[in-house]
XYZ file of C-alpha atoms in Angstrom:
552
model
C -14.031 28.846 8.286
C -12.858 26.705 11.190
C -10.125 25.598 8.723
C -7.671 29.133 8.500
C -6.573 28.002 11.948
C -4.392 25.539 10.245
C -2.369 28.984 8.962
C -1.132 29.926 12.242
C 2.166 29.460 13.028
C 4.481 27.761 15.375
C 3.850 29.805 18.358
C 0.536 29.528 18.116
C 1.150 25.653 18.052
C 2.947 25.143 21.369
C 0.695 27.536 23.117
C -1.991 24.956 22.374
C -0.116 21.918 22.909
C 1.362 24.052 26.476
C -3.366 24.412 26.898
C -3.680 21.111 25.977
C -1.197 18.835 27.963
C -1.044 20.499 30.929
C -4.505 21.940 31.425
C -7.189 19.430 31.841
C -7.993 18.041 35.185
C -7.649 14.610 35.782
C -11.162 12.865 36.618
C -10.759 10.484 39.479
C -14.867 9.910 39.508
C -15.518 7.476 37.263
C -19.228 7.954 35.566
C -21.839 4.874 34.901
C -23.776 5.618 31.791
C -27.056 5.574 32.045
C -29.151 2.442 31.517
C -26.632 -0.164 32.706
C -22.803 -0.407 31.744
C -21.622 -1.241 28.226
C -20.125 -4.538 26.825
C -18.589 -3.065 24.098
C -15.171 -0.727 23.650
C -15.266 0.026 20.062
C -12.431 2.407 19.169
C -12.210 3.932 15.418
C -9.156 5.242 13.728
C -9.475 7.307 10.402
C -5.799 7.473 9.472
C -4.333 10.880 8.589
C -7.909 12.514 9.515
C -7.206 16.033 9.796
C -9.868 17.863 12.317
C -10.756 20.179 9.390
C -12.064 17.279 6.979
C -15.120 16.783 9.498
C -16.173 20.617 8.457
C -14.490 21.425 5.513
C -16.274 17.982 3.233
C -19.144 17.975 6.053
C -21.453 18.187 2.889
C -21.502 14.431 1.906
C -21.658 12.877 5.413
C -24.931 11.502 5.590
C -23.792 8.265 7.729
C -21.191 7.512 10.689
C -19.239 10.576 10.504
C -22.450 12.733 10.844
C -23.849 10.674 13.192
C -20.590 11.266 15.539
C -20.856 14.796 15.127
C -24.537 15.116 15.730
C -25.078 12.864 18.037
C -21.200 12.698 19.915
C -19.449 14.548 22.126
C -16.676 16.534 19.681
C -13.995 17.722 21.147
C -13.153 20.324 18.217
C -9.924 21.493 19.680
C -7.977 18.087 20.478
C -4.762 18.274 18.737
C -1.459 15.525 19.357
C 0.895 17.437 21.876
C 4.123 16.029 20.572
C 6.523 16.174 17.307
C 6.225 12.994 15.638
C 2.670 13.117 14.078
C 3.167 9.181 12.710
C 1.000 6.195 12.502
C 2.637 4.431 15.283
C 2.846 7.088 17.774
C -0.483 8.306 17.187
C -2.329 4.564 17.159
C -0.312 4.025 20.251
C -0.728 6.651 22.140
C -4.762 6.393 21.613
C -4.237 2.670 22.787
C -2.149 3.170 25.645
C -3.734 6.975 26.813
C 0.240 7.863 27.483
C 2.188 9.725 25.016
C 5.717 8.385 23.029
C 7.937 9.439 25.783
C 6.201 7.039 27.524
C 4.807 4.219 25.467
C 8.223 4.460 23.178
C 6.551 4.033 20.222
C 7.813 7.447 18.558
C 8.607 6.515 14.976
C 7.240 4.239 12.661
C 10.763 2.785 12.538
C 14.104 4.014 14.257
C 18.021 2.991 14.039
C 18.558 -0.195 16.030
C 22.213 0.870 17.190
C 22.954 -2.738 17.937
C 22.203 -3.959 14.805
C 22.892 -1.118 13.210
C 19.913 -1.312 11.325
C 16.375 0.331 10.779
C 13.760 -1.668 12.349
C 9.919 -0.693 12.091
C 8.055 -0.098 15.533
C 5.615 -3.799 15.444
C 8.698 -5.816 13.888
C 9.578 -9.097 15.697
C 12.341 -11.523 14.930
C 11.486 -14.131 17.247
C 7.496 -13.736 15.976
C 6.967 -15.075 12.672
C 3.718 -14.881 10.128
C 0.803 -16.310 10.556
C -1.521 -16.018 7.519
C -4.800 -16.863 6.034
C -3.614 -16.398 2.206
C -0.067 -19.030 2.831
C 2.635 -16.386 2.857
C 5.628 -16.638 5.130
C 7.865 -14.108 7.066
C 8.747 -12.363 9.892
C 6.105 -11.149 12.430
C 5.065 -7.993 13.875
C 4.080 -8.260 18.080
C 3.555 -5.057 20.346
C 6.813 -6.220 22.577
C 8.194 -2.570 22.220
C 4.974 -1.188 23.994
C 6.224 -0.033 27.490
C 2.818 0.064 28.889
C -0.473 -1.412 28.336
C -3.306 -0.329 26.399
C -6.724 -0.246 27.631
C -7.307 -3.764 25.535
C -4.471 -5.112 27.523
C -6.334 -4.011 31.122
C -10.100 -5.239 29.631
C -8.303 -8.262 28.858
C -7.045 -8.865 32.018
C -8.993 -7.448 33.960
C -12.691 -8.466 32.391
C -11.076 -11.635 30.728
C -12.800 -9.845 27.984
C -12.167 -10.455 24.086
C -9.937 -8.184 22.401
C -10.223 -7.946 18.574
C -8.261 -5.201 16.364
C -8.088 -4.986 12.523
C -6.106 -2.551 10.080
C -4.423 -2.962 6.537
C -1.199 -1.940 9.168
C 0.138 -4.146 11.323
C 1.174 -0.975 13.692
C -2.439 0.388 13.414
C -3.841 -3.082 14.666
C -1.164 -3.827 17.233
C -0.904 -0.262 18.444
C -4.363 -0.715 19.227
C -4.263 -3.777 20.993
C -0.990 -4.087 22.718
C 0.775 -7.129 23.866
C -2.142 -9.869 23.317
C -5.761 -10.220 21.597
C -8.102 -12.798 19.885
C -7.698 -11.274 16.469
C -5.410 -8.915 15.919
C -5.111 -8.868 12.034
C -3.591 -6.356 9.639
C -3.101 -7.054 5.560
C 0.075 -8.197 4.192
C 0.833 -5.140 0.988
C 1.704 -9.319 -0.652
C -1.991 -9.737 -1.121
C -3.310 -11.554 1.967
C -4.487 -10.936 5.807
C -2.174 -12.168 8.010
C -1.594 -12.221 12.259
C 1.573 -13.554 13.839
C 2.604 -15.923 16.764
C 2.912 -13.159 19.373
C -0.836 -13.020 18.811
C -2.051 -16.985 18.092
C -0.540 -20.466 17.060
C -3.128 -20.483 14.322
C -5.572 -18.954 12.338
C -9.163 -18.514 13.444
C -11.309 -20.550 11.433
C -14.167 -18.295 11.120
C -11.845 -15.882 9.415
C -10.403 -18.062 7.316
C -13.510 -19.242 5.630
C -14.789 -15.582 5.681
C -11.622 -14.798 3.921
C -11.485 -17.535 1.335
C -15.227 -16.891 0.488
C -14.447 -12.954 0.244
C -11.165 -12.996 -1.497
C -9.676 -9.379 -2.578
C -8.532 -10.993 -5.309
C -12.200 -10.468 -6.469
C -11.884 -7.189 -6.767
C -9.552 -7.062 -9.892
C -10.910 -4.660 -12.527
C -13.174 -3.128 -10.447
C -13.720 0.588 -10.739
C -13.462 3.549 -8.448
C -15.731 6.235 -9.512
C -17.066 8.990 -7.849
C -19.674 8.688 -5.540
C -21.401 11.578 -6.332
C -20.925 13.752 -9.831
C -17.733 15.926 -10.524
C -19.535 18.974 -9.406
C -19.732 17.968 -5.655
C -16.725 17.914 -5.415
C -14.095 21.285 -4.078
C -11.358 21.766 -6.191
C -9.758 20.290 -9.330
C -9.753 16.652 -10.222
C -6.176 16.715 -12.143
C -3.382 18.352 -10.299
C -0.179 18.144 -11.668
C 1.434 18.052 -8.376
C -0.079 14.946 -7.232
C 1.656 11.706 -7.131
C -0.514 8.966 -8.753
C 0.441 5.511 -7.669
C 1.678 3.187 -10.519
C -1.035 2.014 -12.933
C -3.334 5.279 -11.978
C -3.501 8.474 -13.168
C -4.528 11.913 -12.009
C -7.662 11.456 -12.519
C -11.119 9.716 -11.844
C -11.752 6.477 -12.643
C -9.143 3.996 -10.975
C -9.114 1.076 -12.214
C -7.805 -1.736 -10.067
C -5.963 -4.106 -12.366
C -2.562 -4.432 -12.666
C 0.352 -4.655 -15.883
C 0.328 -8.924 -15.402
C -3.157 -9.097 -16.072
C -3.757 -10.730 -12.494
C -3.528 -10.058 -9.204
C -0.553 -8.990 -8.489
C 1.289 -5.774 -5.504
C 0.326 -3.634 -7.946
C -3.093 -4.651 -7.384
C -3.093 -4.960 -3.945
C -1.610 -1.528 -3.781
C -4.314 -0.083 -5.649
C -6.813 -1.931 -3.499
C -5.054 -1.216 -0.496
C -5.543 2.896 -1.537
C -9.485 2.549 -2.855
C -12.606 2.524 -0.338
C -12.683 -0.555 -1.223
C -10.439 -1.374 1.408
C -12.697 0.359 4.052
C -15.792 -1.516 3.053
C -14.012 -4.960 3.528
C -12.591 -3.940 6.821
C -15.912 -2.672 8.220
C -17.668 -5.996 6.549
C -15.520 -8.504 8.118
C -15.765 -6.504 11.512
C -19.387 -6.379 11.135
C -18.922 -10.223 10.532
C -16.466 -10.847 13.160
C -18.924 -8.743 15.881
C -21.554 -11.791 15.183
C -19.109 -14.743 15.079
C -17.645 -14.047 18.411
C -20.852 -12.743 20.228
C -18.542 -9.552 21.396
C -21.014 -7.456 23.727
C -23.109 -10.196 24.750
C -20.679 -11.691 27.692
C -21.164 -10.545 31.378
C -18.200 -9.370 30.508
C -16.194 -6.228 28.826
C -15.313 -6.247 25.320
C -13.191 -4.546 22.716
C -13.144 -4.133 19.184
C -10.783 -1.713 17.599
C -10.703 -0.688 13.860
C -8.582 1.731 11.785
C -9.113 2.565 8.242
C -6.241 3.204 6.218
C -6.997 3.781 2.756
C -7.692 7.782 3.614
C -3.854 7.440 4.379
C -2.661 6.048 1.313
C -4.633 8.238 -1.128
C -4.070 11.525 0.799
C 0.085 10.758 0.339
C -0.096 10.787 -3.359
C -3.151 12.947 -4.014
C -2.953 15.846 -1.004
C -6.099 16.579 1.192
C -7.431 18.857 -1.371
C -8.039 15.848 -4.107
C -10.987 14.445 -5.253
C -9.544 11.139 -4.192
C -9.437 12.464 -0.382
C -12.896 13.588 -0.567
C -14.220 10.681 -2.017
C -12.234 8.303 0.442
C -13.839 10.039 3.433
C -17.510 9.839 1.559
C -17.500 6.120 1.635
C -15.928 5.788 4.693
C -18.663 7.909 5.804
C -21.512 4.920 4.869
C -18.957 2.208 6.053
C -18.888 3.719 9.483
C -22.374 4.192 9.341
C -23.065 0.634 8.468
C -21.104 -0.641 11.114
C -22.439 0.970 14.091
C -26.100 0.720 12.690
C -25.140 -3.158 12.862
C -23.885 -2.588 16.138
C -26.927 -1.324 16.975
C -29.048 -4.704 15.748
C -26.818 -6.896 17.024
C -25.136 -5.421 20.384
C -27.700 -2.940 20.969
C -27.577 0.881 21.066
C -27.494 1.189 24.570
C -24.637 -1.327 25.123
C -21.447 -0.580 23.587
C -19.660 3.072 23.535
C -17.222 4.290 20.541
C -14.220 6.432 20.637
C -13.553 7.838 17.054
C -9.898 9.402 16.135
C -6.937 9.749 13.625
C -3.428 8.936 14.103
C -1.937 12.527 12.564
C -3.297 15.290 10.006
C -1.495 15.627 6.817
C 0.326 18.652 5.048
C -0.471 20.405 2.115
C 1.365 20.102 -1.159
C 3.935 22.313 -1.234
C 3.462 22.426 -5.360
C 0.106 22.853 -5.155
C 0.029 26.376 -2.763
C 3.016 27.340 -3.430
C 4.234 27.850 0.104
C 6.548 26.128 1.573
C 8.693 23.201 0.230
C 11.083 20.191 0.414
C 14.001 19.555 2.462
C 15.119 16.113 2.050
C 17.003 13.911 4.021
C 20.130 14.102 1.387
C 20.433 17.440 2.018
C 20.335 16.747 6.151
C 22.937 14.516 5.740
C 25.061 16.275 3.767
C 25.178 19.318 5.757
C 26.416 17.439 8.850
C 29.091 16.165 7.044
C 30.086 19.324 5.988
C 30.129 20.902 9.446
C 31.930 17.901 10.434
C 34.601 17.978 7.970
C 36.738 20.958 9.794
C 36.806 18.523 12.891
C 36.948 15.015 11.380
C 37.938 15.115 7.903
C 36.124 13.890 4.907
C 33.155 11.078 5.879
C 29.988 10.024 6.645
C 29.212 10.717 9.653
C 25.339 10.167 9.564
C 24.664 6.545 10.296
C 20.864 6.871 9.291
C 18.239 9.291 8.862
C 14.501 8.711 10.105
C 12.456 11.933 8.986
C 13.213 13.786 12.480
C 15.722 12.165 13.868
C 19.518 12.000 12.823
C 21.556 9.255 14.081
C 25.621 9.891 14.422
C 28.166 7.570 13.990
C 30.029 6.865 17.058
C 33.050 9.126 16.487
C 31.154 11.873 15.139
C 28.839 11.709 18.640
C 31.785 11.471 20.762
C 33.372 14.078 18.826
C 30.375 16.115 19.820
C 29.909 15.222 23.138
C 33.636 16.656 24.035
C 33.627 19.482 22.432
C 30.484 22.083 22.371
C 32.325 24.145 19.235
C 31.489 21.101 16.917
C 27.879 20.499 18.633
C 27.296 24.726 17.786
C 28.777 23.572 14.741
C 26.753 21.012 13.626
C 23.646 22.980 14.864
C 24.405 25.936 12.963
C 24.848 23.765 9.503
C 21.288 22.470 9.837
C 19.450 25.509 10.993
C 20.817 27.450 8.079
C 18.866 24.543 5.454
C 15.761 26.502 4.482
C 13.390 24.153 5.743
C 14.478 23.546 9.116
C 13.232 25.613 11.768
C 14.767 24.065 14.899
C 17.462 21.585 15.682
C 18.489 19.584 18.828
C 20.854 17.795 20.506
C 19.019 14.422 22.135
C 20.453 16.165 25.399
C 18.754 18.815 25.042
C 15.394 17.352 24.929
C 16.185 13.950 26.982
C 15.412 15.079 30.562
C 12.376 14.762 32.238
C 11.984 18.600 32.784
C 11.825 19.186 29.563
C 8.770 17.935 29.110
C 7.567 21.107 30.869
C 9.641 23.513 29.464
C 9.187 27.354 28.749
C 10.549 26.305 25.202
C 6.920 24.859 23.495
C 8.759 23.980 20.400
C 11.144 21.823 22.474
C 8.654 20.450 24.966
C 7.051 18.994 21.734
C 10.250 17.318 20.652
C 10.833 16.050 24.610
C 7.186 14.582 24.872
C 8.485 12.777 21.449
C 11.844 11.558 22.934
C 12.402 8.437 23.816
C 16.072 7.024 25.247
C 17.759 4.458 23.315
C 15.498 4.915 20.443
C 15.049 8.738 19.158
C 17.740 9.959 17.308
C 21.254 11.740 18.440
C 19.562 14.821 16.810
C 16.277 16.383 16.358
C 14.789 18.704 13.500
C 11.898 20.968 13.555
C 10.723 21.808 9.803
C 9.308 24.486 9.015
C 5.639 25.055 9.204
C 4.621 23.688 5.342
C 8.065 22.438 4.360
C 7.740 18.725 4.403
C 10.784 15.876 4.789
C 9.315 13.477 2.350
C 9.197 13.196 -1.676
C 5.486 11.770 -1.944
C 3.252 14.271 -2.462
C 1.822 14.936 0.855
C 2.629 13.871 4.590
C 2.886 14.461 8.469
C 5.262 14.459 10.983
C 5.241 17.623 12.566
C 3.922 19.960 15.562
C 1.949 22.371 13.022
C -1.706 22.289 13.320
C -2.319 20.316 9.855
C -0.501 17.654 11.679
C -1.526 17.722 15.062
C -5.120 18.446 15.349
C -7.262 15.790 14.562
C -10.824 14.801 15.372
C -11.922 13.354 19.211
C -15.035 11.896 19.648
C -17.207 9.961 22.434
C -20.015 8.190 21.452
C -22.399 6.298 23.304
C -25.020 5.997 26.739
C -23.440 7.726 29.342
C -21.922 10.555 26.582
C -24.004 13.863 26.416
C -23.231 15.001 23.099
C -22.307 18.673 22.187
C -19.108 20.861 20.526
C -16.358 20.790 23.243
C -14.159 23.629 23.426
C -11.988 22.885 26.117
C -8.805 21.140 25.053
C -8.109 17.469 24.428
C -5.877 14.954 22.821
C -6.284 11.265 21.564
C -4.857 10.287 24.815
C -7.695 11.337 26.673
C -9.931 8.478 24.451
C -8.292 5.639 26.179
C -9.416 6.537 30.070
C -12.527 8.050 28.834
C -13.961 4.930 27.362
C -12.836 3.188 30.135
C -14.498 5.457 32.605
C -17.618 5.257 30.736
C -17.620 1.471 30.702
C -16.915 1.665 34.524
C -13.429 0.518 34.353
C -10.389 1.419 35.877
C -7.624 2.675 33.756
C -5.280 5.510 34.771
C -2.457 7.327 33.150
C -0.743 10.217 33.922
C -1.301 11.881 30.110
C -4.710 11.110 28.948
C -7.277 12.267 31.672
C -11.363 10.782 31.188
C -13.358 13.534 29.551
C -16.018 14.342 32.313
C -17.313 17.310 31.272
C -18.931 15.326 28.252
C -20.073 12.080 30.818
C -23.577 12.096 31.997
C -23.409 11.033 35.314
C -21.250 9.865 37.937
C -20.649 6.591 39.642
C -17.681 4.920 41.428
C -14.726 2.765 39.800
C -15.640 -0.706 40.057
């Protein structure tokens, strides 16, 4: 099975991400699809997708996700070339077709050393909420996006209408960039919200779509199985999985909450059901009719990531019943939505690029290999190396998962003298589960990002001045830095590889070898919808286009 790859070790890791970033030629042609060029962009996230779900649960697709793989171009090897396998960084860099190094979006939140605070990647003092359920707060924008995405360039180049939806504000922003007509992501509060980087007010089509589909509605609904027990691989009640509060191990979830009303708790179980999916496909669908997208002379895009695959595989693992039903109803909701597309755009008119942000890891409980090697223990062994030099303190000023950030006399105590750096070093490459550590000079120049050293081109193609930390760790391959149940972050195949897909006219479909990554979606969709769009990390995927034509 395709899925014992995911075994092989780091080696084997950066020689593919070595294949994969610098390999692939960079298509200058730009092909017209044949039977006219389409009006749509439609780009599809599946957070924390691994590549192997698409074979390994294969058995219950009977909708979208078997209709990309039948009838797409799959590129089976595409894998994320860098470190930081995150929401952010992945959403961005299939937005933007550049990778973190360049986009800067390489956390989902990093230590603001002027503030000296964490700050996530979308958040925006000067933005504030805008919402269609009355809350209040501080805004998200795409400000810290140092180029633009290929919604940014249809907008201004096409004039076309950009519209992006998530429960995540960094899914939906990542996706759109700097501006869009709707860019709307769900407030974990309990309503749907936007903010002023993106509008002055809410649209009024989705407001009265929203108040006469409230989520509220779904309080005390059920989540069963879609199909019975016996469908399903593996065990239903693992006692290494993480339930959320109010659920249990096992099937069904109810969503309710302790209040008797709607409540977070609700909204978090909502947020982690399919239910989630189906509304977000629904009020696409809807959104697809209300703004006529793909009927202008002009380009449009729509861009869409699902997130409750996310949620659930964090507390249940990718092995759970609660993964493989997740990705059996998002299954149907894709399929819903692009046989809509199909009635209402037309078939031959709109083109579909279909990705995940990152993988996700097993549970180190559950197999038994592997383990835990949290951020206290990080910390602590810094100060320890430090204490010869410095004396008793804390000389961490905040951990983010990878990336260590020094206070400023432990860094300039470093930066003098290469004994404490060697120091320091040492003390965190002895921790069991750390495989590789870094200084940020180490990884920070440009060469790097070429280097003989795979493990620490990965980290470079991650690194991003000003905002990645003062040191870098490398876990080790199925040690995780987290204490939910399962997550990502890393350069190990479980992480990294994740599905690539072009669908559409102009796309002859087929299993792709040759390597890929998400960055490549960006300039492939816009060659295939005759546009111009060039980076210098995602290249178009010509060997999958039908024919070609030149850039408009």
């Amino acid at each position: 099975m395709r899925s014992r790859n995911y075994r092989a070790g780091a080696t084997a890791v950066a020689l593919c991400v070595a294949v994969m970033f610098g390999s692939p030629a960079r298509g200058l042609a730009q092909p017209r699809p044949s039977g006219g060029t389409p009006k749509l962009v439609v780009v599809l996230v599946a957070d924390q997708m691994r590549a192997d779900y698409l074979e390994r649960y294969a058995g219950k697709f009977t909708g979208g996700l078997r209709r990309l793989t039948e009838n797409g171009a799959w590129f089976q090897r595409a894998a994320y070339p860098f470190l930081n396998t995150i929401t952010c960084a992945g959403h961005t860099t299939i937005g933007t077709g550049t990778l973190p190094y360049q986009h800067g979006m390489m956390l989902n939140a990093w230590f603001d050393r002027k503030t000296g605070k964490s700050t996530e990647c979308t958040e925006d003092t000067k933005a504030r909420e805008i919402s269609y359920n009355g809350l209040t707060g501080v805004g998200d924008s795409g400000r810290r996006i140092r180029v633009p995405t290929l919604a940014d360039r249809i907008r201004t180049q096409q004039h076309g209408r950009v519209v992006t939806m998530s429960l995540k504000a960094r899914s939906a922003i990542g996706l759109a960039g700097q501006r869009g007509d709707i860019v709307l992501w769900f407030d974990s509060r309990g309503g749907w919200t936007t903010s002023s980087a993106f509008t002055s007010k809410t649209s009024p089509f989705l407001q009265r779509y929203i108040d006469s589909h409230p989520v509220a509605s779904a309080y005390g609904h059920r989540w069963e199985r879609l199909f019975e027990p016996s469908a399903y691989q593996h065990s239903d009640d693992n006692a290494a999985e993480l339930a959320p509060t109010g659920w249990t191990r096992t099937f069904p979830h109810v969503l309710h909450a302790k209040a008797g009303k709607p409540d977070a708790e609700f909204y978090g179980h909502w947020m982690r059901s399919p239910f989630s999916d189906e509304y977000l496909g629904k009020m696409a669908a809807a959104t697809v009719d209300a703004m006529g997208l793909g009927k202008g002379p002009q380009v449009d895009f729509l861009g869409l990531s699902f997130s409750a695959l996310d949620l659930v595989g964090h507390a249940y693992g990718p092995n759970s019943h609660e993964v493989q039903d997740v990705l059996a109803r998002l299954d149907i909701t894709i399929g819903t939505l692009l046989d809509h597309l199909d009635a209402t755009v037309g078939a031959g008119n709109y083109v579909v690029g279909f990705s995940a942000d990152h993988g996700v890891s097993q549970i180190p409980e559950e197999t038994g290999v592997g383990g835990r090697q949290l951020s206290a223990n990080t910390i602590a062994a810094v100060d320890a190396a430090l204490l010869p030099f410095l004396g008793p303190g804390k000389y961490v000023a905040h951990s983010a998962y990878t990336d260590l950030y020094l206070q400023k006399v432990a860094l300039a105590r470093m930066m003098k003298d290469p004994a404490v750096t060697a120091a320091v070093l040492e003390a965190l490459r002895a921790l069991p589960g750390i495989a590789h550590a870094y200084t940020a000079a180490e990884i920070a120049a440009p060469a790097t990002r070429s280097s003989p050293d795979l493990i620490k081109r990965a980290a470079a193609l991650n690194y991003y001045p000003g905002r990645s930390g003062d040191l870098i760790i490398v876990p080790r391959e199925n040690w995780i830095l987290a204490t939910s149940a399962a997550t990502h972050g890393t350069l190990y195949p479980y992480d990294q590889r994740v599905p690539v897909i072009l669908y559409g006219p102009g796309v002859k479909k087929g299993k792709y070898d040759g390597a890929a990554t998400p960055a490549d979606i960006a300039p492939s969709l816009a060659a295939l919808a005759n546009l111009r769009f060039e980076t210098s990390d995602g290249h178009p995927r010509s060997e999958a286009f039908a024919a070609p034509a030149a850039p408009r």
